[in-house]
């Protein structure tokens, strides 16, 4: 696993724009190397801010959207189209504006769908979908994602892995149903740390003063059960993308990246 690298931007708007440009480059490079690319999306204000910035980025058409697989790191187990679902918000921010192949947009199951209200069965089905997408040259239980993005919560949670919660301790399954999450809604689906660590690159997004303490804790050597963000690492790169406010409590906080 890779050690964290920090990139600090002046503010959240610049962070979103720079992250969007970085993501375009990673997708284009992966498609040039292997023909396709795979990205795991995150929800929340920073994840959706990045998608909105990508929608308006001049270079977005460099991506071959028909050869991009999209997955989700977690989802609120709510009915299809619910405005609080991550996939609903992602569609509004970007996905409905680009020519994706619908078969390659892998949304997590909805409450009231084929699995009814059984979130554990829904999580198992998503794990099966991931396993079916593993390439012939890959050996894990999930595909080797090119980029997996995670928002960092004020309590250091990532995806729907909360501090000291059973899901963060999972070592075998790749996807779990989350019961009794401390943040509403209480019922969710989440990738586990083993699945997250399959990605080539893991990007952790944090912007705003309310994320400063979480970033400081996660980057101070805290354990992953106490600070799940500390356990999110990529195979080749772990990138923390911060604005100056979120980096304010880091020891000798890095200087913001100058505006382009």
mmCIF file with all atom_site columns, C-alpha atoms in Angstrom, residues 64-160:
data_model
loop_
_atom_site.group_PDB
_atom_site.id
_atom_site.type_symbol
_atom_site.label_atom_id
_atom_site.label_alt_id
_atom_site.label_comp_id
_atom_site.label_asym_id
_atom_site.label_entity_id
_atom_site.label_seq_id
_atom_site.pdbx_PDB_ins_code
_atom_site.Cartn_x
_atom_site.Cartn_y
_atom_site.Cartn_z
_atom_site.occupancy
_atom_site.B_iso_or_equiv
_atom_site.pdbx_formal_charge
_atom_site.auth_seq_id
_atom_site.auth_comp_id
_atom_site.auth_asym_id
_atom_site.auth_atom_id
_atom_site.pdbx_PDB_model_num
ATOM 1  C CA . UNK A 1 64  ? -14.344 8.334   -24.175 1.00 0.00 ? 64  UNK A CA 1
ATOM 2  C CA . UNK A 1 65  ? -17.376 8.089   -21.914 1.00 0.00 ? 65  UNK A CA 1
ATOM 3  C CA . UNK A 1 66  ? -18.594 4.920   -23.632 1.00 0.00 ? 66  UNK A CA 1
ATOM 4  C CA . UNK A 1 67  ? -15.496 3.080   -22.395 1.00 0.00 ? 67  UNK A CA 1
ATOM 5  C CA . UNK A 1 68  ? -15.749 4.117   -18.751 1.00 0.00 ? 68  UNK A CA 1
ATOM 6  C CA . UNK A 1 69  ? -17.026 1.889   -15.941 1.00 0.00 ? 69  UNK A CA 1
ATOM 7  C CA . UNK A 1 70  ? -18.500 3.731   -12.968 1.00 0.00 ? 70  UNK A CA 1
ATOM 8  C CA . UNK A 1 71  ? -19.001 2.194   -9.542  1.00 0.00 ? 71  UNK A CA 1
ATOM 9  C CA . UNK A 1 72  ? -19.969 3.611   -6.157  1.00 0.00 ? 72  UNK A CA 1
ATOM 10 C CA . UNK A 1 73  ? -18.128 3.390   -2.852  1.00 0.00 ? 73  UNK A CA 1
ATOM 11 C CA . UNK A 1 74  ? -21.325 3.489   -0.857  1.00 0.00 ? 74  UNK A CA 1
ATOM 12 C CA . UNK A 1 75  ? -25.000 4.244   -1.143  1.00 0.00 ? 75  UNK A CA 1
ATOM 13 C CA . UNK A 1 76  ? -27.926 5.187   1.010   1.00 0.00 ? 76  UNK A CA 1
ATOM 14 C CA . UNK A 1 77  ? -30.364 2.269   0.887   1.00 0.00 ? 77  UNK A CA 1
ATOM 15 C CA . UNK A 1 78  ? -33.328 4.284   -0.332  1.00 0.00 ? 78  UNK A CA 1
ATOM 16 C CA . UNK A 1 79  ? -35.839 3.897   -3.180  1.00 0.00 ? 79  UNK A CA 1
ATOM 17 C CA . UNK A 1 80  ? -34.792 4.517   -6.768  1.00 0.00 ? 80  UNK A CA 1
ATOM 18 C CA . UNK A 1 81  ? -34.648 8.198   -7.609  1.00 0.00 ? 81  UNK A CA 1
ATOM 19 C CA . UNK A 1 82  ? -34.634 9.347   -4.001  1.00 0.00 ? 82  UNK A CA 1
ATOM 20 C CA . UNK A 1 83  ? -32.890 12.756  -3.911  1.00 0.00 ? 83  UNK A CA 1
ATOM 21 C CA . UNK A 1 84  ? -30.663 11.612  -1.049  1.00 0.00 ? 84  UNK A CA 1
ATOM 22 C CA . UNK A 1 85  ? -29.178 8.711   -3.002  1.00 0.00 ? 85  UNK A CA 1
ATOM 23 C CA . UNK A 1 86  ? -25.618 9.245   -4.208  1.00 0.00 ? 86  UNK A CA 1
ATOM 24 C CA . UNK A 1 87  ? -26.438 8.011   -7.699  1.00 0.00 ? 87  UNK A CA 1
ATOM 25 C CA . UNK A 1 88  ? -29.357 10.453  -8.024  1.00 0.00 ? 88  UNK A CA 1
ATOM 26 C CA . UNK A 1 89  ? -27.087 13.333  -7.083  1.00 0.00 ? 89  UNK A CA 1
ATOM 27 C CA . UNK A 1 90  ? -24.310 12.126  -9.398  1.00 0.00 ? 90  UNK A CA 1
ATOM 28 C CA . UNK A 1 91  ? -26.692 11.978  -12.341 1.00 0.00 ? 91  UNK A CA 1
ATOM 29 C CA . UNK A 1 92  ? -27.748 15.565  -11.715 1.00 0.00 ? 92  UNK A CA 1
ATOM 30 C CA . UNK A 1 93  ? -24.165 16.760  -11.270 1.00 0.00 ? 93  UNK A CA 1
ATOM 31 C CA . UNK A 1 94  ? -22.650 15.029  -14.311 1.00 0.00 ? 94  UNK A CA 1
ATOM 32 C CA . UNK A 1 95  ? -23.812 11.630  -15.494 1.00 0.00 ? 95  UNK A CA 1
ATOM 33 C CA . UNK A 1 96  ? -26.928 12.766  -17.353 1.00 0.00 ? 96  UNK A CA 1
ATOM 34 C CA . UNK A 1 97  ? -24.755 15.239  -19.284 1.00 0.00 ? 97  UNK A CA 1
ATOM 35 C CA . UNK A 1 98  ? -22.275 12.795  -20.812 1.00 0.00 ? 98  UNK A CA 1
ATOM 36 C CA . UNK A 1 99  ? -22.705 9.849   -23.230 1.00 0.00 ? 99  UNK A CA 1
ATOM 37 C CA . UNK A 1 100 ? -22.104 6.955   -20.849 1.00 0.00 ? 100 UNK A CA 1
ATOM 38 C CA . UNK A 1 101 ? -22.906 3.348   -21.708 1.00 0.00 ? 101 UNK A CA 1
ATOM 39 C CA . UNK A 1 102 ? -25.786 2.552   -19.295 1.00 0.00 ? 102 UNK A CA 1
ATOM 40 C CA . UNK A 1 103 ? -24.515 -1.021  -18.947 1.00 0.00 ? 103 UNK A CA 1
ATOM 41 C CA . UNK A 1 104 ? -21.278 0.324   -17.496 1.00 0.00 ? 104 UNK A CA 1
ATOM 42 C CA . UNK A 1 105 ? -22.906 2.490   -14.829 1.00 0.00 ? 105 UNK A CA 1
ATOM 43 C CA . UNK A 1 106 ? -23.006 0.161   -11.840 1.00 0.00 ? 106 UNK A CA 1
ATOM 44 C CA . UNK A 1 107 ? -25.359 1.707   -9.307  1.00 0.00 ? 107 UNK A CA 1
ATOM 45 C CA . UNK A 1 108 ? -25.841 0.038   -5.955  1.00 0.00 ? 108 UNK A CA 1
ATOM 46 C CA . UNK A 1 109 ? -29.227 -1.654  -5.387  1.00 0.00 ? 109 UNK A CA 1
ATOM 47 C CA . UNK A 1 110 ? -32.233 0.347   -4.242  1.00 0.00 ? 110 UNK A CA 1
ATOM 48 C CA . UNK A 1 111 ? -34.552 -0.256  -1.335  1.00 0.00 ? 111 UNK A CA 1
ATOM 49 C CA . UNK A 1 112 ? -37.799 -1.727  -2.575  1.00 0.00 ? 112 UNK A CA 1
ATOM 50 C CA . UNK A 1 113 ? -36.158 -3.293  -5.630  1.00 0.00 ? 113 UNK A CA 1
ATOM 51 C CA . UNK A 1 114 ? -35.548 -6.973  -6.289  1.00 0.00 ? 114 UNK A CA 1
ATOM 52 C CA . UNK A 1 115 ? -34.085 -7.367  -2.785  1.00 0.00 ? 115 UNK A CA 1
ATOM 53 C CA . UNK A 1 116 ? -36.935 -5.574  -1.055  1.00 0.00 ? 116 UNK A CA 1
ATOM 54 C CA . UNK A 1 117 ? -35.703 -4.080  2.191   1.00 0.00 ? 117 UNK A CA 1
ATOM 55 C CA . UNK A 1 118 ? -32.977 -6.710  2.713   1.00 0.00 ? 118 UNK A CA 1
ATOM 56 C CA . UNK A 1 119 ? -29.843 -4.563  2.644   1.00 0.00 ? 119 UNK A CA 1
ATOM 57 C CA . UNK A 1 120 ? -27.566 -7.534  3.263   1.00 0.00 ? 120 UNK A CA 1
ATOM 58 C CA . UNK A 1 121 ? -28.899 -9.339  0.186   1.00 0.00 ? 121 UNK A CA 1
ATOM 59 C CA . UNK A 1 122 ? -28.490 -6.112  -1.797  1.00 0.00 ? 122 UNK A CA 1
ATOM 60 C CA . UNK A 1 123 ? -24.871 -5.793  -0.639  1.00 0.00 ? 123 UNK A CA 1
ATOM 61 C CA . UNK A 1 124 ? -24.165 -9.416  -1.571  1.00 0.00 ? 124 UNK A CA 1
ATOM 62 C CA . UNK A 1 125 ? -25.613 -8.799  -5.050  1.00 0.00 ? 125 UNK A CA 1
ATOM 63 C CA . UNK A 1 126 ? -23.307 -5.821  -5.569  1.00 0.00 ? 126 UNK A CA 1
ATOM 64 C CA . UNK A 1 127 ? -20.361 -7.922  -4.441  1.00 0.00 ? 127 UNK A CA 1
ATOM 65 C CA . UNK A 1 128 ? -21.331 -10.495 -7.088  1.00 0.00 ? 128 UNK A CA 1
ATOM 66 C CA . UNK A 1 129 ? -21.518 -7.769  -9.742  1.00 0.00 ? 129 UNK A CA 1
ATOM 67 C CA . UNK A 1 130 ? -18.045 -6.585  -8.800  1.00 0.00 ? 130 UNK A CA 1
ATOM 68 C CA . UNK A 1 131 ? -16.670 -10.130 -8.878  1.00 0.00 ? 131 UNK A CA 1
ATOM 69 C CA . UNK A 1 132 ? -18.154 -10.685 -12.335 1.00 0.00 ? 132 UNK A CA 1
ATOM 70 C CA . UNK A 1 133 ? -16.299 -7.612  -13.609 1.00 0.00 ? 133 UNK A CA 1
ATOM 71 C CA . UNK A 1 134 ? -12.853 -8.837  -12.551 1.00 0.00 ? 134 UNK A CA 1
ATOM 72 C CA . UNK A 1 135 ? -10.636 -8.916  -15.613 1.00 0.00 ? 135 UNK A CA 1
ATOM 73 C CA . UNK A 1 136 ? -8.809  -12.010 -16.934 1.00 0.00 ? 136 UNK A CA 1
ATOM 74 C CA . UNK A 1 137 ? -5.472  -10.644 -15.709 1.00 0.00 ? 137 UNK A CA 1
ATOM 75 C CA . UNK A 1 138 ? -6.790  -9.710  -12.257 1.00 0.00 ? 138 UNK A CA 1
ATOM 76 C CA . UNK A 1 139 ? -6.858  -12.010 -9.246  1.00 0.00 ? 139 UNK A CA 1
ATOM 77 C CA . UNK A 1 140 ? -8.896  -10.180 -6.610  1.00 0.00 ? 140 UNK A CA 1
ATOM 78 C CA . UNK A 1 141 ? -12.563 -10.267 -5.683  1.00 0.00 ? 141 UNK A CA 1
ATOM 79 C CA . UNK A 1 142 ? -13.170 -6.847  -7.268  1.00 0.00 ? 142 UNK A CA 1
ATOM 80 C CA . UNK A 1 143 ? -11.756 -5.129  -10.348 1.00 0.00 ? 143 UNK A CA 1
ATOM 81 C CA . UNK A 1 144 ? -8.556  -3.125  -9.995  1.00 0.00 ? 144 UNK A CA 1
ATOM 82 C CA . UNK A 1 145 ? -10.140 0.326   -10.131 1.00 0.00 ? 145 UNK A CA 1
ATOM 83 C CA . UNK A 1 146 ? -8.106  3.088   -11.740 1.00 0.00 ? 146 UNK A CA 1
ATOM 84 C CA . UNK A 1 147 ? -9.320  5.737   -9.298  1.00 0.00 ? 147 UNK A CA 1
ATOM 85 C CA . UNK A 1 148 ? -11.453 5.289   -6.202  1.00 0.00 ? 148 UNK A CA 1
ATOM 86 C CA . UNK A 1 149 ? -12.676 8.534   -4.636  1.00 0.00 ? 149 UNK A CA 1
ATOM 87 C CA . UNK A 1 150 ? -13.788 8.967   -1.046  1.00 0.00 ? 150 UNK A CA 1
ATOM 88 C CA . UNK A 1 151 ? -15.192 11.919  0.800   1.00 0.00 ? 151 UNK A CA 1
ATOM 89 C CA . UNK A 1 152 ? -13.895 12.250  4.362   1.00 0.00 ? 152 UNK A CA 1
ATOM 90 C CA . UNK A 1 153 ? -16.524 12.895  7.023   1.00 0.00 ? 153 UNK A CA 1
ATOM 91 C CA . UNK A 1 154 ? -15.989 15.136  10.056  1.00 0.00 ? 154 UNK A CA 1
ATOM 92 C CA . UNK A 1 155 ? -15.784 11.942  12.148  1.00 0.00 ? 155 UNK A CA 1
ATOM 93 C CA . UNK A 1 156 ? -13.146 10.447  9.754   1.00 0.00 ? 156 UNK A CA 1
ATOM 94 C CA . UNK A 1 157 ? -15.641 8.092   8.092   1.00 0.00 ? 157 UNK A CA 1
ATOM 95 C CA . UNK A 1 158 ? -15.173 7.145   4.450   1.00 0.00 ? 158 UNK A CA 1
ATOM 96 C CA . UNK A 1 159 ? -17.798 5.507   2.248   1.00 0.00 ? 159 UNK A CA 1
ATOM 97 C CA . UNK A 1 160 ? -20.201 4.229   4.946   1.00 0.00 ? 160 UNK A CA 1
#
